[in-house]
Tab-separated table of C-alpha atoms and ligand atoms in Angstrom:
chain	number	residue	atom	x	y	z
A	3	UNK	CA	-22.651	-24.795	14.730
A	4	UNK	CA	-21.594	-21.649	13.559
A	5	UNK	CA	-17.943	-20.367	14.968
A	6	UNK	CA	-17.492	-17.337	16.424
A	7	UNK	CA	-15.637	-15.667	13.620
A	8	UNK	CA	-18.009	-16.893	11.300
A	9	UNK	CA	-20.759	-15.571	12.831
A	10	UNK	CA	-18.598	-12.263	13.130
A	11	UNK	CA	-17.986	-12.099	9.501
A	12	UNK	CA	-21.592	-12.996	8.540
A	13	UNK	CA	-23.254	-9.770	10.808
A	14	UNK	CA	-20.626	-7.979	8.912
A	15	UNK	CA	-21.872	-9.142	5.687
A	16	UNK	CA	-25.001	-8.636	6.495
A	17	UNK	CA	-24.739	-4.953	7.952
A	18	UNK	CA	-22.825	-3.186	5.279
A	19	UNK	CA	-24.403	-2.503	2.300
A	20	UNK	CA	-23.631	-4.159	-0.688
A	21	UNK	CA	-21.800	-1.311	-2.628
A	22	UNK	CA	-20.211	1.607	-0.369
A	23	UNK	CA	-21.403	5.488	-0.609
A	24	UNK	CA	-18.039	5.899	-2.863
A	25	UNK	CA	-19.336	3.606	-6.330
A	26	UNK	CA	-21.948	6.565	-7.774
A	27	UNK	CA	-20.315	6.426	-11.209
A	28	UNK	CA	-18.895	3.013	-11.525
A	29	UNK	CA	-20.424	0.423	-13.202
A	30	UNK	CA	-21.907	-2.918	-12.124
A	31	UNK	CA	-19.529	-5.232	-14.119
A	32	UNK	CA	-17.003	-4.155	-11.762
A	33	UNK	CA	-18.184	-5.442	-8.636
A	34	UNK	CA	-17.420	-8.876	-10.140
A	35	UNK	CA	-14.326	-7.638	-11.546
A	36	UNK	CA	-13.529	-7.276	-7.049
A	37	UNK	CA	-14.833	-10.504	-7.032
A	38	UNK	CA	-12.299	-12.255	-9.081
A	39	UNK	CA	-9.605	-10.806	-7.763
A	40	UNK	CA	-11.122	-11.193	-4.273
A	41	UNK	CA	-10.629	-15.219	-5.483
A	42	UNK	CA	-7.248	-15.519	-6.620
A	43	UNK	CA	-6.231	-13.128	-2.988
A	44	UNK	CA	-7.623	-15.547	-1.045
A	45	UNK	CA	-6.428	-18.676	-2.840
A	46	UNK	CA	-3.118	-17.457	-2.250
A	47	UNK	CA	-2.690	-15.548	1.101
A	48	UNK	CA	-3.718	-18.028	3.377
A	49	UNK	CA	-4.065	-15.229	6.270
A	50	UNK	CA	-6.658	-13.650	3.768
A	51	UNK	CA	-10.437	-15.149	3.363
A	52	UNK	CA	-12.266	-14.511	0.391
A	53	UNK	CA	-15.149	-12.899	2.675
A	54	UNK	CA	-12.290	-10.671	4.313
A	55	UNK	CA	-11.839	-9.204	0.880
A	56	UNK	CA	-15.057	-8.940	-0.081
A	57	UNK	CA	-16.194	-7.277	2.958
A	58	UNK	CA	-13.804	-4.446	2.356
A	59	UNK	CA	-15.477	-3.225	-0.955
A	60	UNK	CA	-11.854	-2.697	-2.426
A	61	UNK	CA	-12.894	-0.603	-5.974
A	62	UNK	CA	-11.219	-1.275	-9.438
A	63	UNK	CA	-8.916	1.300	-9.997
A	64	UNK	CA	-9.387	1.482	-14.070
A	65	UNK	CA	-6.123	0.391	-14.406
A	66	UNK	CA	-4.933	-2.807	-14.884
A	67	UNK	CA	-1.139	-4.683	-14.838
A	68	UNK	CA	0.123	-6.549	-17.567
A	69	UNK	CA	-1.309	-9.536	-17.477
A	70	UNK	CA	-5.186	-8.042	-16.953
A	71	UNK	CA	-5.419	-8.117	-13.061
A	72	UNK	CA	-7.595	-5.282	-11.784
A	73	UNK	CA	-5.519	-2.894	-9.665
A	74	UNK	CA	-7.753	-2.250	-6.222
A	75	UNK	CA	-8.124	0.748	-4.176
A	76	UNK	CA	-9.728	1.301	-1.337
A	77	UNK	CA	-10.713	4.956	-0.460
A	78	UNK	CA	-11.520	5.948	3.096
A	79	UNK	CA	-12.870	9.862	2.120
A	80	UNK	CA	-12.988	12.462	4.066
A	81	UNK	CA	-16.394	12.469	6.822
A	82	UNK	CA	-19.262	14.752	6.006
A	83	UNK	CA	-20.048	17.096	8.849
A	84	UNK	CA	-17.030	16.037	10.675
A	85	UNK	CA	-13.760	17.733	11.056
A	86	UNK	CA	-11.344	18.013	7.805
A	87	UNK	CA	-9.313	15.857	7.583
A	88	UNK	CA	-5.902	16.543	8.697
A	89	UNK	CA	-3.399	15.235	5.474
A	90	UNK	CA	-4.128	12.819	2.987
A	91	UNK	CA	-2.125	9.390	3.377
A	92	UNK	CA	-1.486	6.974	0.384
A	93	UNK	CA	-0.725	3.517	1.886
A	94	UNK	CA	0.645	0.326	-0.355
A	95	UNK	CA	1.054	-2.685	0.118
A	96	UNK	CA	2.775	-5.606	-2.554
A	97	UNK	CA	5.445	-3.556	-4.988
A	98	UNK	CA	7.123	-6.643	-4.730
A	99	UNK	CA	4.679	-9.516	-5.387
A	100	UNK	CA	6.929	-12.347	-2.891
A	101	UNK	CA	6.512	-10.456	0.296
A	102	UNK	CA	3.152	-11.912	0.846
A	103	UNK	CA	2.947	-10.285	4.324
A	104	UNK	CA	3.177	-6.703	2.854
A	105	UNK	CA	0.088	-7.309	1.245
A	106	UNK	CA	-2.194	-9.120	4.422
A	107	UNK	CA	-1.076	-6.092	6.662
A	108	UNK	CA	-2.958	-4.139	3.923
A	109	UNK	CA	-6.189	-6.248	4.425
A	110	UNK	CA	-5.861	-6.411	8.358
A	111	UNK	CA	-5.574	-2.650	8.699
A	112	UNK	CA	-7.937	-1.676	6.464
A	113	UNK	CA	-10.415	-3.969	8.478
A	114	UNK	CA	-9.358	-1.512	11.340
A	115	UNK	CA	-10.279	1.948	9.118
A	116	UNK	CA	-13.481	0.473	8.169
A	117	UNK	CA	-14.325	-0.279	11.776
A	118	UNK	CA	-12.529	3.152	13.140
A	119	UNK	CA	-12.083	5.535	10.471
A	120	UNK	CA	-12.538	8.842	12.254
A	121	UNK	CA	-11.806	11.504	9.174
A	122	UNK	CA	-8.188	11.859	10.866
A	123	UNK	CA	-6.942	11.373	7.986
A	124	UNK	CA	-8.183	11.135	4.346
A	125	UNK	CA	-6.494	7.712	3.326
A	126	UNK	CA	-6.004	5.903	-0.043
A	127	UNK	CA	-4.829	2.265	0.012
A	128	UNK	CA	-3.828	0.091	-2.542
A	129	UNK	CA	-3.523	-3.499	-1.019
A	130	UNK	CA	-1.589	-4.840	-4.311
A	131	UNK	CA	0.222	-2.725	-6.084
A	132	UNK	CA	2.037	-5.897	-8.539
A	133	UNK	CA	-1.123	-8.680	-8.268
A	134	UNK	CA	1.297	-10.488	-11.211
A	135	UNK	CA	3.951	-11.071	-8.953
A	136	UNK	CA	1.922	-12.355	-6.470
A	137	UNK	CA	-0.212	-14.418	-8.272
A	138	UNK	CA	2.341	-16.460	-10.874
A	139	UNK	CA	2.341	-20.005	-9.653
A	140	UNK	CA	5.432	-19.553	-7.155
A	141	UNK	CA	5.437	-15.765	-6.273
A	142	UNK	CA	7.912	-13.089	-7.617
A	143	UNK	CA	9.400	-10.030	-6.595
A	144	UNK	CA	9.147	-8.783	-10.281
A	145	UNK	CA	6.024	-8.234	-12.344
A	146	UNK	CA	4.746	-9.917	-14.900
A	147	UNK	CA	7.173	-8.355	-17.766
A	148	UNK	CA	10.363	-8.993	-15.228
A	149	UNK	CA	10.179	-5.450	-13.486
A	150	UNK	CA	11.232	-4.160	-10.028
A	151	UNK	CA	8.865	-2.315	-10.034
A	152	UNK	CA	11.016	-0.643	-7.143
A	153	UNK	CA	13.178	0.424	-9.891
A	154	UNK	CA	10.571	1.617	-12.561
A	155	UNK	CA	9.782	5.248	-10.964
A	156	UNK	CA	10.655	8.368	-12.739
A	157	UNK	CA	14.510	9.101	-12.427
A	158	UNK	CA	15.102	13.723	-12.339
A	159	UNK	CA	16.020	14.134	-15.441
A	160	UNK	CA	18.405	11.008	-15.581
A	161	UNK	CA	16.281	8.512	-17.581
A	162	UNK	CA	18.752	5.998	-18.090
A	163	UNK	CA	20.012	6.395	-14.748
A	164	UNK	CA	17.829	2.989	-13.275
A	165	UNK	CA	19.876	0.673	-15.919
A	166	UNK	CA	23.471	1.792	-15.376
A	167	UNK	CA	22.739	1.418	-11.649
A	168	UNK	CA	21.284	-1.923	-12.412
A	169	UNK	CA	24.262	-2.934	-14.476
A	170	UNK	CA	26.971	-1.317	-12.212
A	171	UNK	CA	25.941	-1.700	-8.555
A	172	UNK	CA	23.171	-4.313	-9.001
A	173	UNK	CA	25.417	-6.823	-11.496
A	174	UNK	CA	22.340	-6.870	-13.633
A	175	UNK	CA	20.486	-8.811	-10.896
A	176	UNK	CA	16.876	-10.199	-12.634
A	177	UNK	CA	15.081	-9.427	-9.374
A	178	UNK	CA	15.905	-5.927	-9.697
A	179	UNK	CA	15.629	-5.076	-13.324
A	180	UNK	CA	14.443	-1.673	-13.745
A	181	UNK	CA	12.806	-2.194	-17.025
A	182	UNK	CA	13.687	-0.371	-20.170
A	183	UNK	CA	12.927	3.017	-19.270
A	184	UNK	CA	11.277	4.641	-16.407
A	185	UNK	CA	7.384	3.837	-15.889
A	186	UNK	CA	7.357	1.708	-19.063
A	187	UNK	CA	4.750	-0.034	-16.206
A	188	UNK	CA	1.130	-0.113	-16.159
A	189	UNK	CA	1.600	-0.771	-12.271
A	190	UNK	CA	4.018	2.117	-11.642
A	191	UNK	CA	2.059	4.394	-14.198
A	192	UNK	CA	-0.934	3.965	-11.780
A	193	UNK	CA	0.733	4.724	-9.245
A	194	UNK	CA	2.609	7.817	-10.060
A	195	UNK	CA	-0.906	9.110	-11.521
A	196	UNK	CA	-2.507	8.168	-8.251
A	197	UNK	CA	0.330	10.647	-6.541
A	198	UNK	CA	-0.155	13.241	-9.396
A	199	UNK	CA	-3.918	13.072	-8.669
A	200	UNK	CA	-4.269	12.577	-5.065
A	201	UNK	CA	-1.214	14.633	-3.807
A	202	UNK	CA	-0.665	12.713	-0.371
A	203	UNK	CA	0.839	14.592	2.226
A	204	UNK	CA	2.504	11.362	3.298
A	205	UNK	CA	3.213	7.450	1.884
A	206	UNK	CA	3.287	4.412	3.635
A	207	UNK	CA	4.936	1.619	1.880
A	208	UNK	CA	5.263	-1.766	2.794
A	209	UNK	CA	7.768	-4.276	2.623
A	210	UNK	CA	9.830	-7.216	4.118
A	211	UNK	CA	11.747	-9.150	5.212
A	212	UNK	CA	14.437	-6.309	6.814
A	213	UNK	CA	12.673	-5.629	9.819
A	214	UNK	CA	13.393	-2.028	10.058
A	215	UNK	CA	11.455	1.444	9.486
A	216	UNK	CA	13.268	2.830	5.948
A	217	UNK	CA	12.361	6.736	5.306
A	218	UNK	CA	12.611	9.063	2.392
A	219	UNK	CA	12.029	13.016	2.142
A	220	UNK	CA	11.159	15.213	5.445
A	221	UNK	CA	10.257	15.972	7.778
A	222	UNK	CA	12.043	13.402	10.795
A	223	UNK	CA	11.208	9.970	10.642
A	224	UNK	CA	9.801	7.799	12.998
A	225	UNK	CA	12.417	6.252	14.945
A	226	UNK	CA	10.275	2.921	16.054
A	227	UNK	CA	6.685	1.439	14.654
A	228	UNK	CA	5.898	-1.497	16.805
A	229	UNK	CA	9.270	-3.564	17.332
A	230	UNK	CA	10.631	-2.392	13.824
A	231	UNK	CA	13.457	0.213	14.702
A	232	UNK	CA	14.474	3.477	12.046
A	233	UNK	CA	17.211	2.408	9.745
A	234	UNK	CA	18.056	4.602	6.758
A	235	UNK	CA	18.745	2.338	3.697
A	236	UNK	CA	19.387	4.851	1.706
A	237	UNK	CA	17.626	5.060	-1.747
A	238	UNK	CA	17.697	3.159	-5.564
A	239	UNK	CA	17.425	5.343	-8.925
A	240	UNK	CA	13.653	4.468	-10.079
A	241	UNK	CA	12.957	3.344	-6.553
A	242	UNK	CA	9.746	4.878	-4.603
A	243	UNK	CA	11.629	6.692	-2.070
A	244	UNK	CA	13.692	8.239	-4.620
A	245	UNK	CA	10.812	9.309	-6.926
A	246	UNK	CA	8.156	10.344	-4.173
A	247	UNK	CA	10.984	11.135	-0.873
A	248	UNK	CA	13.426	12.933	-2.992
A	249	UNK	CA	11.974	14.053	-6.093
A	250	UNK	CA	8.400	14.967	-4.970
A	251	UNK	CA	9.705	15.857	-1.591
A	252	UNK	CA	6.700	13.637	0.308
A	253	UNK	CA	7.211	11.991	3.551
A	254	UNK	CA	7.951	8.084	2.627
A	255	UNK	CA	7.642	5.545	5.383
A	256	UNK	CA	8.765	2.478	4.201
A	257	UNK	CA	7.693	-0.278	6.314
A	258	UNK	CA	10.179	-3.526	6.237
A	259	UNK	CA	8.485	-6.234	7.968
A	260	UNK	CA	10.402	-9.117	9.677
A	261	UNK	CA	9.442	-11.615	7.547
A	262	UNK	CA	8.131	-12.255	4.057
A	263	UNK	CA	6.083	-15.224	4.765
A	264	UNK	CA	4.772	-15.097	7.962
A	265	UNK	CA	2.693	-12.601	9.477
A	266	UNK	CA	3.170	-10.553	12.738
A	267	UNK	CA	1.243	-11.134	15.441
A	268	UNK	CA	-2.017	-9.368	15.995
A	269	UNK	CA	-1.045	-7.589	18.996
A	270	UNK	CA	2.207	-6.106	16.544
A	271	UNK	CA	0.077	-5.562	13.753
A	272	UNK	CA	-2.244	-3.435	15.689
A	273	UNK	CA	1.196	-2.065	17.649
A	274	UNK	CA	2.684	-0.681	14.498
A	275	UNK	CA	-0.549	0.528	13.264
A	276	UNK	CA	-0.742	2.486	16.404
A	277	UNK	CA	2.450	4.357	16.568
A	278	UNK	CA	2.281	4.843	12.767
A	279	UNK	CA	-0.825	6.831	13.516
A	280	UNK	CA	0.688	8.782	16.090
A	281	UNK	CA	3.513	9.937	14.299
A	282	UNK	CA	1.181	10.618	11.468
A	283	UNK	CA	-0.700	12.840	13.451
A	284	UNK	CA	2.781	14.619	15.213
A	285	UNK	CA	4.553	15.138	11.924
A	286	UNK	CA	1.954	15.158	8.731
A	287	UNK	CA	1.733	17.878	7.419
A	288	UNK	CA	4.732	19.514	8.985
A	289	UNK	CA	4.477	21.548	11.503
A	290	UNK	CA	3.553	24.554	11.816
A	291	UNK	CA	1.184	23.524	9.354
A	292	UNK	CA	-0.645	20.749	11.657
A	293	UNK	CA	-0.994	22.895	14.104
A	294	UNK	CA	-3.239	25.383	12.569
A	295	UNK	CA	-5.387	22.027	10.742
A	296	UNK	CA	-6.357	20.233	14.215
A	297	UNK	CA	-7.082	23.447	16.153
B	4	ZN	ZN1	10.221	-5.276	-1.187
């Protein structure tokens, strides 16, 4: 007999065409490039199924990380005929490939936009920023070449600023190597390029285990998503919130979850979800700029 969420998953297969509206000019190899990674996802998040995944029609971005695993996007465009959208929002999940939970968030709120997206908002998510990390035998913050990438962002004119940090205030910690110089990344070099391209009005990061709200650049922050409660952890040379908050002057919510391993529940998932949307909606862009977009 066929379980309820099977049977769920299965009408959702079966509704939604193979390939989304989005995949005009990409070729056919790289549905099975989705598929691979779609594998290895699901053989190690155990709160992620490979038909989850699939289901999602995540896109190769192009790019790749060191070691050859597709970087994924997902693209939820603006609506045709419908309103325009309000600000674009870049969401991420993964920078650090051990904070497993950062990245199933990704896949259970992206199950949400496909089921909801409105043209609010004109999102980009990618799930997995460092897939190495994630998927080395036993999980690592770094990637594949030993990189924070947390630490591997463009520094203001201070490009060896990331390495005497690292060596003074982070006593040359491996977990939070910044790499030899700024973006010497494939991972971070996608994502800077996906900034530079996409120019997002806002950025939602996502981390654990600190169970907090972090926030970098303006406007005012949210002071509570769900249960997680605003605290300013201030900000790392060649860190994200440094590069995009500071430097770049876009809104960076950085998302600490409570734990790296297990999951929130649903109701807190869809909680923080929620009241990230609504201060989305308050505060990006900044005001008096919203204003005059949702009249
Ligand atoms: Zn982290």
């Amino acid at each position: 007999m066929l379980t309820r969420l099977y049977r769920i998953t299965l009408l959702f297969l079966i509704s939604v065409p193979a390939y989304s509206q989005n995949t005009n000019n990409i070729t056919l190899l790289q549905p099975n490039q989705v598929n691979d990674s779609c594998i290895k996802i699901a053989n190690k998040l155990s709160s992620v199924t490979f038909n989850e995944c699939i289901s999602l029609e995540l896109m190769p971005s192009q790019h790749q990380s060191n070691n050859k695993n597709n970087l994924l996007i997902k693209e939820y465009p603006p609506l045709l005929n419908k309103r325009q959208p309000q600000a674009r929002i870049l969401m991420l999940g993964g920078i650090h490939g051990d904070e497993y939970s950062s990245v199933t968030i990704m896949f259970k709120w992206m199950k949400i936009l496909d089921k909801y997206h409105s043209g609010l908002f004109h999102w980009k998510v990618a799930p997995l920023v460092n897939p190495d990390g994630l998927l080395q035998k036993k999980s690592q913050r770094i990637n594949a070449s030993g990189v924070d990438l947390n630490r591997n962002f463009p520094n203001n004119g201070s490009p060896q600023a990331s390495l005497e940090y690292w060596k003074d205030r982070a006593y040359s910690d491996p977990r939070r190597y910044p790499g030899p110089s700024p973006l010497s990344e494939p991972e971070t070099q996608w994502i800077v390029k996906l900034i530079k391209d996409f120019k997002p009005d806002a950025i939602v990061s996502v981390h654990a285990p600190y169970g907090i709200v972090d926030y970098d650049g303006p406007p005012s922050p949210p002071s509570r998503l769900g249960h997680l409660y605003l605290k300013l952890l201030g900000t790392y040379p060649g860190s994200l919130g440094n590069y995009a908050g500071l430097q770049e002057e876009i809104p960076v919510v950085t998302i600490e979850l409570p734990y790296a391993g297990i999951m929130p529940s649903n109701h807190e998932v869809s909680r923080i979800w929620v009241d990230m949307i609504k201060w989305l909606r308050v505060n990006i862009p900044q005001p008096p700029k919203a204003k005059t977009a949702l009249q």
